[in-house]
Coordinates of C-alpha atoms in Angstrom, one line a residue:
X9 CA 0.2 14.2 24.0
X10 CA -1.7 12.0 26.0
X11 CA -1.7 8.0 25.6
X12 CA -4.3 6.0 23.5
X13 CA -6.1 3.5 24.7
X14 CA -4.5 1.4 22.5
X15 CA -1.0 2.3 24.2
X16 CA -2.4 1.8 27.2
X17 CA -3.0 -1.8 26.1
X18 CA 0.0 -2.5 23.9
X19 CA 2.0 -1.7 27.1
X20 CA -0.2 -3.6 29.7
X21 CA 0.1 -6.6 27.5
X22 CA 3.9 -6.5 27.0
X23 CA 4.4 -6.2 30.7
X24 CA 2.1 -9.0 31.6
X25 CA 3.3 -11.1 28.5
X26 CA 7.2 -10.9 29.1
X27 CA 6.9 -13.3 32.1
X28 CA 4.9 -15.5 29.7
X29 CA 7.2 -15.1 26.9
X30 CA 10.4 -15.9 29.0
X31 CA 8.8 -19.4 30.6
X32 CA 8.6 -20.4 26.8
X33 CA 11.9 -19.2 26.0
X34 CA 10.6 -17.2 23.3
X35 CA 12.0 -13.5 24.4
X36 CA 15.8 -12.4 24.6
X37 CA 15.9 -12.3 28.2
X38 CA 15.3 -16.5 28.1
X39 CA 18.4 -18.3 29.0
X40 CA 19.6 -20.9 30.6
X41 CA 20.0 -18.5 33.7
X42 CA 16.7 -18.5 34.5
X43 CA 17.0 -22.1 36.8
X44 CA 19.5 -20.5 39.1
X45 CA 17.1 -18.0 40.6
X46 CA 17.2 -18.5 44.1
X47 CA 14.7 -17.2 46.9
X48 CA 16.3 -14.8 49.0
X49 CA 15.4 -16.7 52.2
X50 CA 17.6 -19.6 50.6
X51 CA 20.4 -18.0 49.7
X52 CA 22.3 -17.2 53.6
X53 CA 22.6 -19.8 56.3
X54 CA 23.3 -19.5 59.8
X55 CA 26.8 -20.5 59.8
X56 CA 27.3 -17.8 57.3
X57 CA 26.4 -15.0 59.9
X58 CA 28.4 -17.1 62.2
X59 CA 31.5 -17.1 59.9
X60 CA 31.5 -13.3 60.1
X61 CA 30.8 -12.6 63.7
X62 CA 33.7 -15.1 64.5
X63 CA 36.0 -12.9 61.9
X64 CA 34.6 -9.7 64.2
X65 CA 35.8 -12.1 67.0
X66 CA 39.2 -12.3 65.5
X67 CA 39.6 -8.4 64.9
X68 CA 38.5 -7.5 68.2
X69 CA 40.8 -8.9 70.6
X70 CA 39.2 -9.5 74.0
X71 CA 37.3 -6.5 73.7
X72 CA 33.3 -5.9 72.9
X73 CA 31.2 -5.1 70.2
X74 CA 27.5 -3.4 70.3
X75 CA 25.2 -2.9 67.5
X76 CA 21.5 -1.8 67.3
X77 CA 19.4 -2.4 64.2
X78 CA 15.9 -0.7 62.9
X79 CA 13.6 1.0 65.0
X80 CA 10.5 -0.4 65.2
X81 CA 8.7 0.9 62.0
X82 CA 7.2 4.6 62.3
X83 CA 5.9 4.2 58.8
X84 CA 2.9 2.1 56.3
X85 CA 6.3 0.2 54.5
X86 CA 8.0 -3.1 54.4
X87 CA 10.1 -3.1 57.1
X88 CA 13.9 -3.3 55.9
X89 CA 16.8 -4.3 58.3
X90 CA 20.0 -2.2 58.3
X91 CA 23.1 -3.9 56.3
X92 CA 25.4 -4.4 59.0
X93 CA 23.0 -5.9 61.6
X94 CA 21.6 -8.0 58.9
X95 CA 25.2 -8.9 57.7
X96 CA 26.0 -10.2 60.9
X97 CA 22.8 -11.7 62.5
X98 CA 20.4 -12.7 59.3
X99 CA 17.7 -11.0 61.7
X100 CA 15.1 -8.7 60.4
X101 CA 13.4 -7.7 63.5
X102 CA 13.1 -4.0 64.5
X103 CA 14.2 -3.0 67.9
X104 CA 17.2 -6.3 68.5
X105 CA 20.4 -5.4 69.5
X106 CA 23.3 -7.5 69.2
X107 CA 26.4 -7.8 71.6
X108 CA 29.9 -9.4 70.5
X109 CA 32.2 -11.0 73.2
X110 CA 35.7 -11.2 72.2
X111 CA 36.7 -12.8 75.2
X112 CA 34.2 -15.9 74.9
X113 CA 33.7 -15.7 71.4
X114 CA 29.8 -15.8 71.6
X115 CA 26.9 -13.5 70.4
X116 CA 24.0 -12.1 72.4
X117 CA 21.0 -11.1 70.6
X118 CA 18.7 -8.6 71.9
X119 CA 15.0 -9.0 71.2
X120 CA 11.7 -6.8 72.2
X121 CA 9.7 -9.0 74.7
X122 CA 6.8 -9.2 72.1
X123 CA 8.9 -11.2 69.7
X124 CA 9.8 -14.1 72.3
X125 CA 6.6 -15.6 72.0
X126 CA 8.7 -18.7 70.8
X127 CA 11.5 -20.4 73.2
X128 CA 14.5 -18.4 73.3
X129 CA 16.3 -21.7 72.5
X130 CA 14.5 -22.2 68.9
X131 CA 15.5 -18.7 67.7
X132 CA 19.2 -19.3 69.0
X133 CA 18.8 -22.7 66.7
X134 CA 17.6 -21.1 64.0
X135 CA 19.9 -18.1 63.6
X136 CA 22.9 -19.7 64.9
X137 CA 23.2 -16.9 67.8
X138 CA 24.7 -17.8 71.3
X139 CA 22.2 -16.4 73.4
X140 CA 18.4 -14.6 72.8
X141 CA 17.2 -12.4 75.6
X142 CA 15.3 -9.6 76.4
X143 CA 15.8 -5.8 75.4
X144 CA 14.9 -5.6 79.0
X145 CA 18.5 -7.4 79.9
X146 CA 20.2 -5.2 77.8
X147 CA 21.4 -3.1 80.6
X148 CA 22.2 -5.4 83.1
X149 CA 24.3 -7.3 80.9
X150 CA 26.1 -4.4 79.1
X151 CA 27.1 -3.1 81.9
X152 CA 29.0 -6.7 83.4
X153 CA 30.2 -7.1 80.1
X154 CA 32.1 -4.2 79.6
X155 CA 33.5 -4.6 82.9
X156 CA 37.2 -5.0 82.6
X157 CA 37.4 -4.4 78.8
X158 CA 39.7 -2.0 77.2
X159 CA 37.5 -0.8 73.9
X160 CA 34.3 -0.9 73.3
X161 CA 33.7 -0.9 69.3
X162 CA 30.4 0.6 68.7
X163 CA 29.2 1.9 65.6
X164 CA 29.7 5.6 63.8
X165 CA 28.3 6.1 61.1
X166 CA 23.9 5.7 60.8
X167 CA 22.6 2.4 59.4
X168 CA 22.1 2.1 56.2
X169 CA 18.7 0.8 55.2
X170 CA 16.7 0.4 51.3
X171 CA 18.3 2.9 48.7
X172 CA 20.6 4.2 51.4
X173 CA 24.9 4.4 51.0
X174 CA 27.1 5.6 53.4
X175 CA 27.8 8.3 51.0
X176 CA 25.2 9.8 51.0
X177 CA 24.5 10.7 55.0
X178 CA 26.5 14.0 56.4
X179 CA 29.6 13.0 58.4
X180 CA 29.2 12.1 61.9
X181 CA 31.7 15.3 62.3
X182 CA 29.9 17.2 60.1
X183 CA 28.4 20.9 60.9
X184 CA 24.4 20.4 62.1
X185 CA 21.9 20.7 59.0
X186 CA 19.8 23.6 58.7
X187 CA 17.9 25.0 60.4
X188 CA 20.4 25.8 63.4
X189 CA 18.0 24.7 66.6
X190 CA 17.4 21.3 64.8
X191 CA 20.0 19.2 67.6
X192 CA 18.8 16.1 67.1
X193 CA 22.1 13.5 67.0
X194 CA 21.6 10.5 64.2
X195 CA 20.8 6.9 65.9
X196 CA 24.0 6.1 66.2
X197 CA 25.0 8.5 68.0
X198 CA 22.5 8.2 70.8
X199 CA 23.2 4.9 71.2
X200 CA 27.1 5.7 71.7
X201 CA 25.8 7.3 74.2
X202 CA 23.5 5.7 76.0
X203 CA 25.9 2.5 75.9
X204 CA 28.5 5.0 77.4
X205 CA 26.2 6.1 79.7
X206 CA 26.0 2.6 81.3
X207 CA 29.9 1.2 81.0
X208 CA 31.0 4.5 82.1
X209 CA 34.6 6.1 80.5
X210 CA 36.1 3.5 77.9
X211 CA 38.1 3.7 75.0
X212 CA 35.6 3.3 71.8
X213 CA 36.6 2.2 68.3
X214 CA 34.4 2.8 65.5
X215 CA 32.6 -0.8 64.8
X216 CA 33.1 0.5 60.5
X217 CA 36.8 -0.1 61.0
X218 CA 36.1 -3.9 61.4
X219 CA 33.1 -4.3 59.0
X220 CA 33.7 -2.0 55.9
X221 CA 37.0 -4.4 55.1
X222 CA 35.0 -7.5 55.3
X223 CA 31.6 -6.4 53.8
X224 CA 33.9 -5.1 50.9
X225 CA 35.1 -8.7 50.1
X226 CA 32.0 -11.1 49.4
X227 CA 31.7 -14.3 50.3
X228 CA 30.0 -17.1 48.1
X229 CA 27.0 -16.7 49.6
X230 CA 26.9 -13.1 48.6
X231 CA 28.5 -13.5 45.5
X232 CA 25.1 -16.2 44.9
X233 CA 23.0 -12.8 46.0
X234 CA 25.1 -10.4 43.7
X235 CA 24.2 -12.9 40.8
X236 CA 20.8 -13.1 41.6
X237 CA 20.6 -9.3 41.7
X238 CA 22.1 -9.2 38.3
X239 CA 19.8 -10.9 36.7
X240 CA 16.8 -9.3 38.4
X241 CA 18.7 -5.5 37.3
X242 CA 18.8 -7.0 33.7
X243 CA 16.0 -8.2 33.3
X244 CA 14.1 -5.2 35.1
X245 CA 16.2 -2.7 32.0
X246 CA 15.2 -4.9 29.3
X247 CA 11.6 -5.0 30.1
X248 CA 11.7 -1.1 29.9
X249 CA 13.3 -1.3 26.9
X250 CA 10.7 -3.8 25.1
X251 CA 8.0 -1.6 26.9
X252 CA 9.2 1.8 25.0
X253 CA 7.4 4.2 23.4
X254 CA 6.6 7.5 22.7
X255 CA 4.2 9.3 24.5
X256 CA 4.1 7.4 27.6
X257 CA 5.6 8.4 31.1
X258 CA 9.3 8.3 32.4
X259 CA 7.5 7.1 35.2
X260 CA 6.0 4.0 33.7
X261 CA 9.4 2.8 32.6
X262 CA 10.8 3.5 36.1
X263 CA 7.0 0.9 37.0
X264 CA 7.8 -1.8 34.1
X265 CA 11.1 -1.6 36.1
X266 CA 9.6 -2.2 40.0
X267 CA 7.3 -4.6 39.0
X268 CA 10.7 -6.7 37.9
X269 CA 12.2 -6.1 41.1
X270 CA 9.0 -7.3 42.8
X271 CA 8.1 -10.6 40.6
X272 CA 11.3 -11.7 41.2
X273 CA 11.7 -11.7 44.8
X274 CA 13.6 -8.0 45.7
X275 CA 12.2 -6.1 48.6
X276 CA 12.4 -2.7 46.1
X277 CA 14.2 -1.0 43.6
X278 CA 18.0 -0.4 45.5
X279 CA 17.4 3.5 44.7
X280 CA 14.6 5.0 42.5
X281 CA 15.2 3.8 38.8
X282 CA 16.2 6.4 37.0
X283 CA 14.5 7.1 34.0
X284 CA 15.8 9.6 32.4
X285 CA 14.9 11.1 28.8
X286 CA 15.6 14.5 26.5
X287 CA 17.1 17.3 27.9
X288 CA 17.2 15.3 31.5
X289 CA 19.6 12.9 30.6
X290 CA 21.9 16.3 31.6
X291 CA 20.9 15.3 34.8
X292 CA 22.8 12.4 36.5
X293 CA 20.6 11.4 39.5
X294 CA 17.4 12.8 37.8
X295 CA 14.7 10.7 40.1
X296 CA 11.5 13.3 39.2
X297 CA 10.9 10.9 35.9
X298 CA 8.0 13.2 35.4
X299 CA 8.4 13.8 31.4
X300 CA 6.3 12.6 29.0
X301 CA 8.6 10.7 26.1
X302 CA 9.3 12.3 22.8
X303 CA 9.9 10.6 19.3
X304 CA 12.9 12.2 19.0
X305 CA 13.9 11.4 22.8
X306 CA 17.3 9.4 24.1
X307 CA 16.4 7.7 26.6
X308 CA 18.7 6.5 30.1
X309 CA 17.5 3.9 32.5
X310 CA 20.0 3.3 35.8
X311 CA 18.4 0.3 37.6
X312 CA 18.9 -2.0 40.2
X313 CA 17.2 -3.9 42.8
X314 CA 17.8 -4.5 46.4
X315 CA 17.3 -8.3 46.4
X316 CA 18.3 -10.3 49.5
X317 CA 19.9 -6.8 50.9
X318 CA 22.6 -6.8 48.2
X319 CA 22.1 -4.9 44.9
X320 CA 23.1 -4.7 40.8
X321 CA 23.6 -1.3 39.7
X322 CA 23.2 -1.0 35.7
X323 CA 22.4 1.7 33.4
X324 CA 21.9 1.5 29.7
X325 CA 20.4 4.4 26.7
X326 CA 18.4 3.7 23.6
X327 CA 16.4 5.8 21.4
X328 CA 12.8 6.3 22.3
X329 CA 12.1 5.2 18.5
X330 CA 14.3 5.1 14.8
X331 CA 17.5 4.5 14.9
X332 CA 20.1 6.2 17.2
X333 CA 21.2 9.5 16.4
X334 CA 24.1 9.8 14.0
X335 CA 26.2 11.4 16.8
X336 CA 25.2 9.4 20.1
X337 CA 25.3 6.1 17.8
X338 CA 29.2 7.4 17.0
X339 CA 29.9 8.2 20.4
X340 CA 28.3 5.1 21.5
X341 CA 30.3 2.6 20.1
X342 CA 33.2 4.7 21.2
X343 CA 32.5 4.6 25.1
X344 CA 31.5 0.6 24.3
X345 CA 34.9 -0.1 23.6
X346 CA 36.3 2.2 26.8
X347 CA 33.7 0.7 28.9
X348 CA 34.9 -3.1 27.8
X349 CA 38.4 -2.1 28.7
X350 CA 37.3 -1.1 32.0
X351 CA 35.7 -4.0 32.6
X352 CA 38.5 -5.8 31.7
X353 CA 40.5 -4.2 33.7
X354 CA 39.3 -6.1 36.4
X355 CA 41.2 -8.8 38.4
X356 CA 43.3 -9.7 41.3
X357 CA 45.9 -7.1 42.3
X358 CA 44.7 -4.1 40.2
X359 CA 43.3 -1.2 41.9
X360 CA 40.5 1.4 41.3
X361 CA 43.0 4.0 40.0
X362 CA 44.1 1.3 37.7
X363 CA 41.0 0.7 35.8
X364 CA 40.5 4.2 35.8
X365 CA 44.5 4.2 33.9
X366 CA 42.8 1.6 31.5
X367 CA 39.3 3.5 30.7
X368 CA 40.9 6.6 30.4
X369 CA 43.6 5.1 27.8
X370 CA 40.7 3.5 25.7
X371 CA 39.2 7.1 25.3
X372 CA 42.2 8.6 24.2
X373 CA 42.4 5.8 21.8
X374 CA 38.7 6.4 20.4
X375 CA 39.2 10.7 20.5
X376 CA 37.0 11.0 23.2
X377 CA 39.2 11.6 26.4
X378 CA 37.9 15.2 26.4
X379 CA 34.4 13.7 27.6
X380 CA 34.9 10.9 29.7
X381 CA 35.0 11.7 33.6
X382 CA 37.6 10.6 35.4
X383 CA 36.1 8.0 38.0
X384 CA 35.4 4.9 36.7
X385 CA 33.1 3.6 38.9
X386 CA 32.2 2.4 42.9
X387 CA 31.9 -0.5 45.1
X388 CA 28.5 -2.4 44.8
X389 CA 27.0 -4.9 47.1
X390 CA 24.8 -4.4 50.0
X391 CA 24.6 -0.8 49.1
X392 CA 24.3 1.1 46.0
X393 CA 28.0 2.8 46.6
X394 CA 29.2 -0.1 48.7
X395 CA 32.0 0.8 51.6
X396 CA 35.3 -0.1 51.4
X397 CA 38.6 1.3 50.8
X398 CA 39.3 2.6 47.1
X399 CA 42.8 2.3 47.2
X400 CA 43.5 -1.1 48.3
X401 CA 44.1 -3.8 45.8
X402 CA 41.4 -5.7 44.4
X403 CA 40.9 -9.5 45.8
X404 CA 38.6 -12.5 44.5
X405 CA 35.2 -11.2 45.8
X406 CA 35.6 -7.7 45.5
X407 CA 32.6 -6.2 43.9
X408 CA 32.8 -3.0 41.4
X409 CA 30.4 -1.2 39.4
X410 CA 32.0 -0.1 36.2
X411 CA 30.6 3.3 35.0
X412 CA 32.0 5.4 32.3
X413 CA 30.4 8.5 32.0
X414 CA 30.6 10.1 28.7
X415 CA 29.2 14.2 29.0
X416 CA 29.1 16.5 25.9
X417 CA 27.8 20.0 27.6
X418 CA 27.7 21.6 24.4
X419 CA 25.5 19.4 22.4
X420 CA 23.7 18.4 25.4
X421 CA 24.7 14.5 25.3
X422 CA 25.2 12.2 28.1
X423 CA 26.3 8.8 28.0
X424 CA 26.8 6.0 30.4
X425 CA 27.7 2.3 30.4
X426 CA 27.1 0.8 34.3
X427 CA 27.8 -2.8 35.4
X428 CA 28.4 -4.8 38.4
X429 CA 31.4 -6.6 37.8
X430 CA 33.1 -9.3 39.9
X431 CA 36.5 -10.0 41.0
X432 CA 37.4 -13.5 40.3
X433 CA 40.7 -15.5 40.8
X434 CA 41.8 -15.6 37.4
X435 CA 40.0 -12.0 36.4
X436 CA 36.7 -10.9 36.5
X437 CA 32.6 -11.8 35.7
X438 CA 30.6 -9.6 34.7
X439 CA 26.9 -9.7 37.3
X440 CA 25.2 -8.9 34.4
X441 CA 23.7 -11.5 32.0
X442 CA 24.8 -10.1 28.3
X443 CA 22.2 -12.6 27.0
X444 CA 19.4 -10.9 28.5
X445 CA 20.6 -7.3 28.8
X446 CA 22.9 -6.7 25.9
X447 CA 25.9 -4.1 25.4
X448 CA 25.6 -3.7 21.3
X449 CA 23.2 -0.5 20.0
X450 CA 21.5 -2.9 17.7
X451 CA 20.7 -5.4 19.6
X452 CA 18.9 -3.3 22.1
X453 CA 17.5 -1.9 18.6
X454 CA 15.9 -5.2 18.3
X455 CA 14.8 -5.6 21.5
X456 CA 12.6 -2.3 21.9
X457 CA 11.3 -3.1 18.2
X458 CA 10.4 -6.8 18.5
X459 CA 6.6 -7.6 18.5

């Protein structure tokens, strides 16, 4: 059925008012929270990028490091850096480069000639870098640095940019995808090789092997960014559910959900919100959100925002009207109580296979062990499915989205609990603010009905 102008209205208004009604601290996603939002620009400082290239410093010996970041953009969108140049440099410019001297401990920044309009000397000042040149140095410079060296650590895998995870690219040793005379090698490649085509034969070491351990363990200026992304996923999930209702769009839901991300500072949505309702909830990464909502519909939002190149990753269900289903309101209280155990599961020394141990004893305890899946969850931070090593032992800073998936074939029920959830010294803090996105059926009951 198609929406009524009065829909149309009702849902205009309650996107436009929740803003409102949050400055007057009049809707459940008010709190006290609401002062620590920080701008992204505010939240990194130059001696934080300069804290991590000299722990790159540390791990490479006297050897060198090479990175290259974004091409210049081919494309009519915001221009996003890739994580690891941006974890290390706080520069968003497409086409810089960026060398790493062991030996004197400094950093070179490479820079297209068209963005040195300004003195080399007040963008080394304001980024904290060494030395700004010329992309047309690169090779001059490459070449005498490398002289001498014994590795050269360069990077493997491809960059990973907006609603990108190194999960999700083929492996650099994987077969070619189809079809068979499509050769091209990923950007990372070619730039192995054209490095290697300047220092000549040279030991390399994949660049991952020094990063993926350090991006995996946030500092307090990323934890300050995981927070802020938190709140930004939270409040982005409880807009949609205040703005549900029958007959409208999964599309507009996965819009009520952007335009969170965007009022509140996030370059985008970290992957495309999925919005998922009826017989798609079967679907786990359903992204078509093309359905028009039932009365009768459950409905599944997983949302998160890429905000200040670090992400939330949340997902929550509620009924499209009424009450929950007999069934899924049973089997939601169950997982509930498996995904709190999970969550607290969390703290120093554990491991993922642990909390798994823990989630998967909850279910057996509420008769649902038969449905859960076994992995309880990924890394989260810069990317969606953050890197990092799943079987080392969790440290203050680690960063793990806890997602119990609960799947009934059968009847045709999926169910899933997702939060971001921190590793603390003395245990763990959950990213995402229970006083604006709550856990409890009824209280999101309340929240879709409220006027």
């Amino acid at each position: 059925m198609l929406v009524s102008h009065r829909q149309w209205v009702f849902i205009v208004c309650a996107i436009l008012l929740v803003p409102m009604a949050r400055a007057a601290g009049t809707g459940s996603a008010a709190s006290s929270g609401d002062a620590a939002r920080v701008a992204p620009a505010a939240l990194f400082a130059p001696a934080d990028f300069r804290a991590r290239r000299a722990r790159v410093c540390q791990a490479i010996g006297e050897d060198l490091a090479l990175l290259v970041g974004i091409d210049e953009p081919q494309d009519y969108r915001r221009p996003r850096q890739h994580n690891n140049f941006y974890y290390l440099t706080g520069v968003e410019t497409p086409g810089a480069a960026l060398a790493i001297d062991g030996r004197t401990r400094e950093a070179t920044l490479f820079l297209p000639a068209r963005h040195l309009r300004r003195a080399a000397e007040e963008i080394a000042r304001e980024t904290g870098i060494d030395h700004v040149v010329e992309n047309s140095r690169f090779t001059e410079l490459v070449r005498r640095a490398a002289e001498g060296r014994g590795r050269l650590f360069l990077p493997r895998w491809p960059g990973e940019g907006n609603a990108q995870a190194r999960d999700s690219f083929p492996s650099p040793s994987a077969a070619r995808p189809e079809p068979p005379a499509d050769r091209r090698p990923s950007r990372a490649e070619d730039f192995r090789d054209g490095v290697l085509s300047l220092t000549g034969p040279i030991e390399v070491v994949d660049l991952e092997t020094v990063l993926d351990p350090m991006r995996r363990v946030k500092d307090a200026a990323e934890i300050a960014a995981m927070r802020g992304a938190g709140r930004i996923g939270a409040e982005a999930i409880a807009d949609a559910v205040r703005a549900t209702r029958p007959g409208i769009l999964e599309r507009e839901l996965e819009g009520v959900c952007e335009l969170a991300f965007l009022r509140n500072g996030a370059h985008a949505g970290a992957w495309t919100t999925i919005v998922a309702s009826g017989p798609n909830l079967m679907n786990f990464h359903y992204f078509a959100n093309t359905r028009r909502i039932e009365p009768a519909d459950m409905i599944l939002v997983d949302a998160g925002p890429d905000f200040a190149y670090y992400c939330s990753d949340i997902t929550r269900a509620w009924p499209a009207s009424g009450p929950y289903p007999d069934r899924y309101r049973e089997l939601y209280d169950k997982l509930l109580a498996v995904h709190r155990a999970a969550v607290d599961a969390v703290a120093p020394g554990v491991r993922i296979a642990d909390i798994g141990r823990a989630m998967l004893a909850e279910a057996d305890a509420q008769g649902i062990r038969p449905y859960v899946l076994t992995n309880p969850g990924h890394y989260t931070g810069m990317a969606p499915h953050d890197v990092g090593d799943r079987a080392a032992p969790f440290v203050p800073g680690v960063c793990f989205n806890v997602e119990p998936l609960l799947v009934i074939p059968a009847e045709l029920i999926h169910l899933r609990f997702e939060d971001t959830v921190l590793c603390t010294e003395t245990g763990h803090e959950c990213l995402t603010p229970l006083d604006v996105l709550p856990w409890e059926a009824e209280k999101l009951l309340e929240m879709r009905d409220r006027r």
